[in-house]
PDB file of C-alpha atoms in Angstrom:
ATOM      1  CA  MET T  27      88.265  84.549-146.589  1.00 46.00           C
ATOM      2  CA  ALA T  28      84.689  85.082-146.806  1.00 48.00           C
ATOM      3  CA  PRO T  29      83.049  86.917-144.011  1.00 49.00           C
ATOM      4  CA  LYS T  30      80.689  85.115-141.293  1.00 50.00           C
ATOM      5  CA  LYS T  31      77.244  85.990-141.489  1.00 49.00           C
ATOM      6  CA  ALA T  32      75.890  87.615-138.478  1.00 48.00           C
ATOM      7  CA  THR T  33      73.025  86.277-136.784  1.00 47.00           C
ATOM      8  CA  PRO T  34      70.365  88.798-135.410  1.00 47.00           C
ATOM      9  CA  THR T  35      69.784  88.115-131.805  1.00 48.00           C
ATOM     10  CA  GLY T  36      66.385  88.285-130.524  1.00 46.00           C
ATOM     11  CA  SER T  37      64.720  87.770-133.892  1.00 44.00           C
ATOM     12  CA  THR T  38      65.549  84.291-134.488  1.00 47.00           C
ATOM     13  CA  LYS T  39      65.109  81.448-132.205  1.00 49.00           C
ATOM     14  CA  ALA T  40      67.213  78.541-131.694  1.00 50.00           C
ATOM     15  CA  ALA T  41      65.798  75.288-132.904  1.00 52.00           C
ATOM     16  CA  PRO T  42      65.079  72.830-130.211  1.00 54.00           C
ATOM     17  CA  LYS T  43      67.334  69.936-129.551  1.00 58.00           C
ATOM     18  CA  PRO T  44      65.717  66.591-130.294  1.00 55.00           C
ATOM     19  CA  PRO T  45      65.601  64.617-127.156  1.00 53.00           C
ATOM     20  CA  ALA T  46      68.163  62.345-126.372  1.00 50.00           C
ATOM     21  CA  GLN T  47      67.157  58.593-126.371  1.00 52.00           C
ATOM     22  CA  GLY T  48      67.351  56.945-123.036  1.00 48.00           C
ATOM     23  CA  LYS T  49      66.874  59.985-121.238  1.00 48.00           C
ATOM     24  CA  ALA T  50      63.718  60.806-119.579  1.00 50.00           C
ATOM     25  CA  LYS T  51      61.298  63.610-120.329  1.00 52.00           C
ATOM     26  CA  PRO T  52      61.314  66.434-117.916  1.00 50.00           C
ATOM     27  CA  ALA T  53      58.271  66.379-115.874  1.00 49.00           C
ATOM     28  CA  ALA T  54      55.858  69.275-116.339  1.00 48.00           C
ATOM     29  CA  VAL T  55      55.873  72.164-113.706  1.00 48.00           C
ATOM     30  CA  GLY T  56      53.812  71.577-110.851  1.00 48.00           C
ATOM     31  CA  ALA T  57      52.970  67.715-111.464  1.00 49.00           C
ATOM     32  CA  VAL T  58      53.830  65.609-108.355  1.00 51.00           C
ATOM     33  CA  LYS T  59      56.341  63.035-109.228  1.00 53.00           C
ATOM     34  CA  LYS T  60      55.157  59.468-109.058  1.00 55.00           C
ATOM     35  CA  PRO T  61      57.601  57.161-107.148  1.00 52.00           C
ATOM     36  CA  THR T  62      59.553  55.170-109.829  1.00 55.00           C
ATOM     37  CA  THR T  63      59.681  51.770-107.580  1.00 59.00           C
ATOM     38  CA  LYS T  64      56.770  49.893-106.601  1.00 60.00           C
ATOM     39  CA  PRO T  65      56.168  49.400-103.105  1.00 57.00           C
ATOM     40  CA  ALA T  66      57.210  45.847-101.762  1.00 59.00           C
ATOM     41  CA  LYS T  67      54.322  43.352-101.240  1.00 61.00           C
ATOM     42  CA  PRO T  68      53.877  42.677 -97.477  1.00 56.00           C
ATOM     43  CA  ALA T  69      55.490  39.160 -96.825  1.00 56.00           C
ATOM     44  CA  ALA T  70      52.737  36.415 -96.978  1.00 53.00           C
ATOM     45  CA  THR T  71      52.063  35.375 -93.201  1.00 57.00           C
ATOM     46  CA  SER T  72      51.907  31.701 -92.949  1.00 57.00           C
ATOM     47  CA  LYS T  73      49.068  30.611 -90.608  1.00 62.00           C
ATOM     48  CA  PRO T  74      50.663  28.866 -87.481  1.00 64.00           C
ATOM     49  CA  THR T  75      49.756  25.097 -87.794  1.00 71.00           C
ATOM     50  CA  PRO T  76      48.559  23.836 -84.106  1.00 65.00           C
ATOM     51  CA  PRO T  77      50.771  21.361 -82.864  1.00 69.00           C
ATOM     52  CA  LYS T  78      49.616  17.569 -83.309  1.00 71.00           C
ATOM     53  CA  PRO T  79      48.506  15.914 -79.755  1.00 68.00           C
ATOM     54  CA  ALA T  80      51.046  13.524 -78.807  1.00 68.00           C
ATOM     55  CA  PRO T  81      49.482   9.904 -78.639  1.00 69.00           C
ATOM     56  CA  ALA T  82      48.243   8.989 -75.243  1.00 65.00           C
ATOM     57  CA  PRO T  83      50.271   6.547 -73.523  1.00 66.00           C
ATOM     58  CA  LYS T  84      48.492   2.857 -73.196  1.00 68.00           C
ATOM     59  CA  GLN T  85      47.216   2.273 -69.897  1.00 70.00           C
ATOM     60  CA  GLN T  86      48.458  -0.606 -68.421  1.00 70.00           C
ATOM     61  CA  PRO T  87      46.107  -2.854 -66.193  1.00 67.00           C
ATOM     62  CA  ALA T  88      46.384  -2.035 -62.755  1.00 66.00           C
ATOM     63  CA  ALA T  89      48.209  -4.719 -60.466  1.00 68.00           C
ATOM     64  CA  LYS T  90      45.901  -6.656 -58.371  1.00 71.00           C
ATOM     65  CA  PRO T  91      47.081  -5.845 -54.731  1.00 70.00           C
ATOM     66  CA  VAL T  92      48.560  -8.772 -53.090  1.00 70.00           C
ATOM     67  CA  PRO T  93      46.645  -9.789 -49.936  1.00 69.00           C
ATOM     68  CA  VAL T  94      48.456  -9.311 -46.879  1.00 69.00           C
ATOM     69  CA  ALA T  95      48.178 -11.866 -44.244  1.00 65.00           C
ATOM     70  CA  LYS T  96      47.314 -10.494 -41.203  1.00 67.00           C
ATOM     71  CA  PRO T  97      49.708 -11.801 -37.877  1.00 64.00           C
ATOM     72  CA  LYS T  98      47.836 -13.956 -35.911  1.00 62.00           C
ATOM     73  CA  PRO T  99      48.428 -13.853 -32.125  1.00 61.00           C
ATOM     74  CA  ALA T 100      50.670 -16.712 -31.025  1.00 61.00           C
ATOM     75  CA  GLY T 101      49.107 -19.536 -29.587  1.00 60.00           C
ATOM     76  CA  GLN T 102      46.361 -20.131 -32.133  1.00 59.00           C
ATOM     77  CA  PRO T 103      46.504 -22.763 -34.759  1.00 61.00           C
ATOM     78  CA  GLN T 104      46.776 -21.714 -38.313  1.00 62.00           C
ATOM     79  CA  GLN T 105      43.568 -22.680 -40.363  1.00 65.00           C
ATOM     80  CA  LYS T 106      44.300 -24.389 -43.770  1.00 64.00           C
ATOM     81  CA  PRO T 107      42.375 -23.145 -46.696  1.00 62.00           C
ATOM     82  CA  VAL T 108      39.144 -25.336 -47.443  1.00 63.00           C
ATOM     83  CA  ALA T 109      39.322 -26.805 -50.936  1.00 62.00           C
ATOM     84  CA  PRO T 110      36.014 -26.010 -52.741  1.00 60.00           C
ATOM     85  CA  VAL T 111      33.522 -29.044 -52.803  1.00 61.00           C
ATOM     86  CA  ALA T 112      32.371 -30.109 -56.128  1.00 58.00           C
ATOM     87  CA  GLY T 113      28.869 -28.702 -56.926  1.00 57.00           C
ATOM     88  CA  GLN T 114      28.923 -26.140 -54.631  1.00 61.00           C
ATOM     89  CA  PRO T 115      29.597 -22.412 -55.653  1.00 58.00           C
ATOM     90  CA  SER T 116      32.849 -20.683 -54.439  1.00 59.00           C
ATOM     91  CA  ALA T 117      32.861 -17.723 -52.495  1.00 57.00           C
ATOM     92  CA  GLY T 118      32.291 -14.695 -54.235  1.00 57.00           C
ATOM     93  CA  THR T 119      30.297 -16.253 -57.005  1.00 61.00           C
ATOM     94  CA  THR T 120      26.560 -16.167 -57.523  1.00 61.00           C
ATOM     95  CA  PRO T 121      25.054 -19.644 -57.794  1.00 58.00           C
ATOM     96  CA  SER T 122      23.662 -20.417 -61.089  1.00 61.00           C
ATOM     97  CA  LYS T 123      19.779 -21.609 -61.337  1.00 58.00           C
ATOM     98  CA  PRO T 124      19.526 -25.442 -61.378  1.00 58.00           C
ATOM     99  CA  ARG T 125      18.241 -26.497 -64.839  1.00 65.00           C
ATOM    100  CA  GLY T 126      15.149 -28.526 -64.990  1.00 65.00           C
ATOM    101  CA  LYS T 127      14.960 -32.080 -65.514  1.00 71.00           C
ATOM    102  CA  SER T 128      14.597 -33.408 -69.100  1.00 79.00           C
ATOM    103  CA  MET T 129      11.582 -35.554 -70.039  1.00 82.00           C
ATOM    104  CA  LYS T 130      13.972 -38.437 -70.754  1.00 83.00           C
ATOM    105  CA  GLN T 131      15.107 -38.252 -67.327  1.00 85.00           C
ATOM    106  CA  LYS T 132      11.744 -37.720 -65.664  1.00 83.00           C
ATOM    107  CA  ARG T 133      10.425 -40.976 -67.502  1.00 84.00           C
ATOM    108  CA  LEU T 134      13.515 -43.181 -66.353  1.00 85.00           C
ATOM    109  CA  GLU T 135      12.998 -41.777 -62.618  1.00 85.00           C
ATOM    110  CA  GLN T 136       8.993 -42.657 -63.068  1.00 82.00           C
ATOM    111  CA  LYS T 137      10.119 -46.238 -64.562  1.00 81.00           C
ATOM    112  CA  LYS T 138      12.332 -46.888 -61.511  1.00 80.00           C
ATOM    113  CA  ILE T 139       9.582 -45.904 -59.168  1.00 78.00           C
ATOM    114  CA  LYS T 140       7.189 -48.340 -60.725  1.00 74.00           C
ATOM    115  CA  GLU T 141       9.693 -51.175 -60.634  1.00 70.00           C
ATOM    116  CA  LYS T 142      10.507 -50.487 -57.235  1.00 68.00           C
ATOM    117  CA  ASN T 143       6.824 -50.700 -56.161  1.00 64.00           C
ATOM    118  CA  LYS T 144       5.843 -53.199 -58.245  1.00 67.00           C
ATOM    119  CA  LYS T 145       5.144 -56.732 -56.263  1.00 71.00           C
ATOM    120  CA  VAL T 146       7.324 -59.769 -57.257  1.00 74.00           C
ATOM    121  CA  ASN T 147       6.174 -63.081 -56.842  1.00 85.00           C
ATOM    122  CA  LEU T 148       8.743 -65.643 -57.596  1.00 89.00           C
ATOM    123  CA  ARG T 149       8.945 -69.365 -56.927  1.00 92.00           C
ATOM    124  CA  PHE T 150      11.742 -71.492 -57.586  1.00 93.00           C
ATOM    125  CA  THR T 151      11.999 -75.270 -56.793  1.00 93.00           C
ATOM    126  CA  ILE T 152      14.761 -77.704 -56.168  1.00 94.00           C
ATOM    127  CA  GLU T 153      13.956 -81.119 -56.688  1.00 93.00           C
ATOM    128  CA  CYS T 154      16.017 -83.965 -54.988  1.00 93.00           C
ATOM    129  CA  ALA T 155      13.974 -86.929 -55.320  1.00 92.00           C
ATOM    130  CA  LYS T 156      16.766 -89.430 -56.643  1.00 91.00           C
ATOM    131  CA  PRO T 157      19.378 -88.717 -53.884  1.00 92.00           C
ATOM    132  CA  VAL T 158      16.660 -88.620 -51.198  1.00 92.00           C
ATOM    133  CA  GLU T 159      15.587 -92.000 -52.404  1.00 92.00           C
ATOM    134  CA  ASP T 160      18.827 -93.386 -52.366  1.00 91.00           C
ATOM    135  CA  SER T 161      19.463 -92.123 -48.823  1.00 90.00           C
ATOM    136  CA  ILE T 162      22.613 -90.164 -49.640  1.00 91.00           C
ATOM    137  CA  MET T 163      21.246 -86.890 -48.952  1.00 91.00           C
ATOM    138  CA  ALA T 164      18.881 -85.622 -46.132  1.00 92.00           C
ATOM    139  CA  ILE T 165      16.298 -83.057 -47.053  1.00 92.00           C
ATOM    140  CA  ASP T 166      16.182 -81.536 -43.804  1.00 92.00           C
ATOM    141  CA  ASP T 167      19.885 -80.989 -43.801  1.00 93.00           C
ATOM    142  CA  PHE T 168      19.861 -79.098 -47.230  1.00 93.00           C
ATOM    143  CA  GLU T 169      16.804 -76.702 -46.206  1.00 92.00           C
ATOM    144  CA  LYS T 170      18.626 -75.689 -43.102  1.00 92.00           C
ATOM    145  CA  TYR T 171      21.808 -75.245 -45.245  1.00 93.00           C
ATOM    146  CA  LEU T 172      19.723 -72.812 -47.667  1.00 92.00           C
ATOM    147  CA  ARG T 173      18.197 -71.097 -44.650  1.00 91.00           C
ATOM    148  CA  GLU T 174      21.525 -70.205 -42.892  1.00 91.00           C
ATOM    149  CA  ARG T 175      23.209 -69.148 -46.105  1.00 91.00           C
ATOM    150  CA  ILE T 176      20.583 -67.179 -48.308  1.00 91.00           C
ATOM    151  CA  LYS T 177      21.504 -63.362 -47.948  1.00 89.00           C
ATOM    152  CA  VAL T 178      18.636 -60.551 -48.638  1.00 87.00           C
ATOM    153  CA  ASN T 179      20.145 -57.050 -49.053  1.00 85.00           C
ATOM    154  CA  GLY T 180      23.524 -58.410 -48.568  1.00 85.00           C
ATOM    155  CA  LYS T 181      22.827 -59.976 -45.242  1.00 88.00           C
ATOM    156  CA  VAL T 182      22.370 -63.396 -43.842  1.00 87.00           C
ATOM    157  CA  ASN T 183      19.443 -64.324 -41.567  1.00 86.00           C
ATOM    158  CA  ASN T 184      17.493 -61.470 -43.041  1.00 85.00           C
ATOM    159  CA  MET T 185      14.840 -63.156 -45.004  1.00 85.00           C
ATOM    160  CA  GLY T 186      11.914 -62.003 -43.099  1.00 84.00           C
ATOM    161  CA  THR T 187       8.706 -62.139 -44.855  1.00 85.00           C
ATOM    162  CA  SER T 188      10.036 -61.249 -48.426  1.00 86.00           C
ATOM    163  CA  VAL T 189      11.821 -64.759 -48.757  1.00 90.00           C
ATOM    164  CA  THR T 190      10.299 -67.920 -47.386  1.00 90.00           C
ATOM    165  CA  LEU T 191      11.322 -71.563 -47.683  1.00 91.00           C
ATOM    166  CA  GLU T 192       8.983 -74.448 -47.899  1.00 91.00           C
ATOM    167  CA  LYS T 193      10.153 -78.134 -47.475  1.00 91.00           C
ATOM    168  CA  HIS T 194       8.446 -80.985 -48.995  1.00 91.00           C
ATOM    169  CA  LYS T 195       9.229 -84.864 -48.899  1.00 91.00           C
ATOM    170  CA  THR T 196      12.025 -84.674 -51.852  1.00 91.00           C
ATOM    171  CA  SER T 197      12.193 -81.030 -52.595  1.00 93.00           C
ATOM    172  CA  VAL T 198      12.729 -77.497 -51.410  1.00 93.00           C
ATOM    173  CA  VAL T 199      10.663 -74.527 -52.625  1.00 93.00           C
ATOM    174  CA  VAL T 200      11.907 -70.844 -52.510  1.00 92.00           C
ATOM    175  CA  CYS T 201       9.407 -68.096 -52.747  1.00 92.00           C
ATOM    176  CA  SER T 202      10.340 -64.457 -52.781  1.00 90.00           C
ATOM    177  CA  THR T 203       8.273 -61.091 -53.000  1.00 88.00           C
ATOM    178  CA  VAL T 204      11.911 -59.155 -53.926  1.00 85.00           C
ATOM    179  CA  LYS T 205      14.233 -59.691 -56.794  1.00 85.00           C
ATOM    180  CA  PHE T 206      15.941 -62.917 -56.457  1.00 86.00           C
ATOM    181  CA  CYS T 207      18.264 -64.690 -58.515  1.00 89.00           C
ATOM    182  CA  LYS T 208      17.801 -68.186 -59.808  1.00 90.00           C
ATOM    183  CA  ARG T 209      21.351 -68.563 -60.408  1.00 92.00           C
ATOM    184  CA  TYR T 210      22.205 -67.800 -56.768  1.00 92.00           C
ATOM    185  CA  LEU T 211      20.108 -71.201 -55.550  1.00 92.00           C
ATOM    186  CA  LYS T 212      22.318 -73.081 -58.216  1.00 93.00           C
ATOM    187  CA  TYR T 213      25.397 -71.800 -56.445  1.00 94.00           C
ATOM    188  CA  LEU T 214      24.380 -72.576 -52.883  1.00 93.00           C
ATOM    189  CA  THR T 215      23.314 -76.117 -54.105  1.00 93.00           C
ATOM    190  CA  LYS T 216      26.841 -76.805 -55.561  1.00 94.00           C
ATOM    191  CA  ARG T 217      28.495 -75.405 -52.410  1.00 94.00           C
ATOM    192  CA  TYR T 218      26.302 -78.017 -50.415  1.00 94.00           C
ATOM    193  CA  LEU T 219      26.995 -80.942 -52.476  1.00 93.00           C
ATOM    194  CA  LYS T 220      30.913 -80.082 -52.387  1.00 93.00           C
ATOM    195  CA  ARG T 221      30.625 -79.859 -48.541  1.00 92.00           C
ATOM    196  CA  ASN T 222      29.067 -83.190 -48.295  1.00 91.00           C
ATOM    197  CA  ASN T 223      31.286 -84.615 -51.013  1.00 92.00           C
ATOM    198  CA  LEU T 224      28.682 -85.388 -53.391  1.00 91.00           C
ATOM    199  CA  ARG T 225      29.958 -82.909 -56.045  1.00 90.00           C
ATOM    200  CA  ASP T 226      31.551 -85.969 -57.831  1.00 90.00           C
ATOM    201  CA  TRP T 227      28.322 -87.893 -57.941  1.00 91.00           C
ATOM    202  CA  LEU T 228      25.397 -85.434 -58.349  1.00 93.00           C
ATOM    203  CA  ARG T 229      25.092 -82.303 -60.776  1.00 92.00           C
ATOM    204  CA  VAL T 230      22.681 -79.582 -60.830  1.00 93.00           C
ATOM    205  CA  VAL T 231      20.487 -79.358 -63.958  1.00 93.00           C
ATOM    206  CA  ALA T 232      17.620 -76.771 -64.951  1.00 92.00           C
ATOM    207  CA  ASN T 233      14.963 -79.059 -66.084  1.00 89.00           C
ATOM    208  CA  ASN T 234      12.482 -75.896 -66.134  1.00 89.00           C
ATOM    209  CA  LYS T 235      12.345 -72.111 -66.281  1.00 90.00           C
ATOM    210  CA  ASP T 236      11.849 -71.999 -62.378  1.00 90.00           C
ATOM    211  CA  SER T 237      13.353 -75.032 -61.121  1.00 92.00           C
ATOM    212  CA  TYR T 238      16.374 -77.333 -60.726  1.00 94.00           C
ATOM    213  CA  GLU T 239      16.763 -81.300 -60.362  1.00 93.00           C
ATOM    214  CA  LEU T 240      19.897 -83.122 -58.830  1.00 93.00           C
ATOM    215  CA  ARG T 241      20.874 -85.666 -61.155  1.00 92.00           C
ATOM    216  CA  TYR T 242      23.690 -88.627 -61.123  1.00 91.00           C
ATOM    217  CA  PHE T 243      26.375 -88.232 -63.553  1.00 88.00           C
ATOM    218  CA  ASN T 244      25.854 -90.896 -66.350  1.00 81.00           C
ATOM    219  CA  ILE T 245      28.890 -93.138 -65.373  1.00 68.00           C
ATOM    220  CA  SER T 246      28.021 -96.095 -67.010  1.00 62.00           C
ATOM    221  CA  GLN T 247      27.608 -94.230 -70.782  1.00 54.00           C
ATOM    222  CA  ASP T 248      31.089 -92.934 -70.087  1.00 52.00           C
ATOM    223  CA  GLU T 249      32.712 -96.100 -69.474  1.00 52.00           C
ATOM    224  CA  ASP T 250      31.048 -97.667 -72.635  1.00 52.00           C
ATOM    225  CA  ASP T 251      32.423 -95.051 -74.799  1.00 51.00           C
ATOM    226  CA  ASP T 252      35.993 -95.601 -73.224  1.00 50.00           C
ATOM    227  CA  ASP T 253      35.655 -99.397 -74.333  1.00 49.00           C
ATOM    228  CA  ASP T 254      34.736 -98.518 -77.607  1.00 49.00           C
ATOM    229  CA  GLU T 255      37.406 -96.251 -78.298  1.00 48.00           C
ATOM    230  CA  SER T 256      39.914 -98.641 -77.025  1.00 44.00           C
TER     231      SER T 256
END
């Protein structure tokens, strides 16, 4: 066997070993070791969200207080509530200002006043010549009948000075300073004829704008017509 070579001590240095992979290098002497773990980040503090205000409850209209009837002492009659009169403001309300009259209303009022103040002169004649000449009618009796029956303002015997009667030989004249209807005289004349049983013989005919005339029915002509038809 070959003899082992002796290795001098101290003269030769041992070769440094290669650093093993995966192992950390030794830190230098005097160096401060840095912490290997990173400090944990502080947790993000979320800002506190203010609470939402609750919706305000809807205010209901306050109920009107019910009027309490005060007790009345015995023996006094209870007063009934008075109904409001049309055209008058009710209690607790301010009366509205009256509106001015329109021009049309003012003109109508002025026209009415003029018509009222306007003097009227009416003259109507009732001619009774034929029955008076035949003595089947008295003109005095007819004039008296008209005087007792003519109404002025809805009243009998109220003619005064506004309505006057004039009696002539065979006629009666009615004069008026107020409104007077001509047909009213015709109505009174027919009533007079009916009262004296003359309505079947005489008729009232308007022979003019302001006059009437009493005429006989034409009986002879009616009889001739009947003979021709037969």
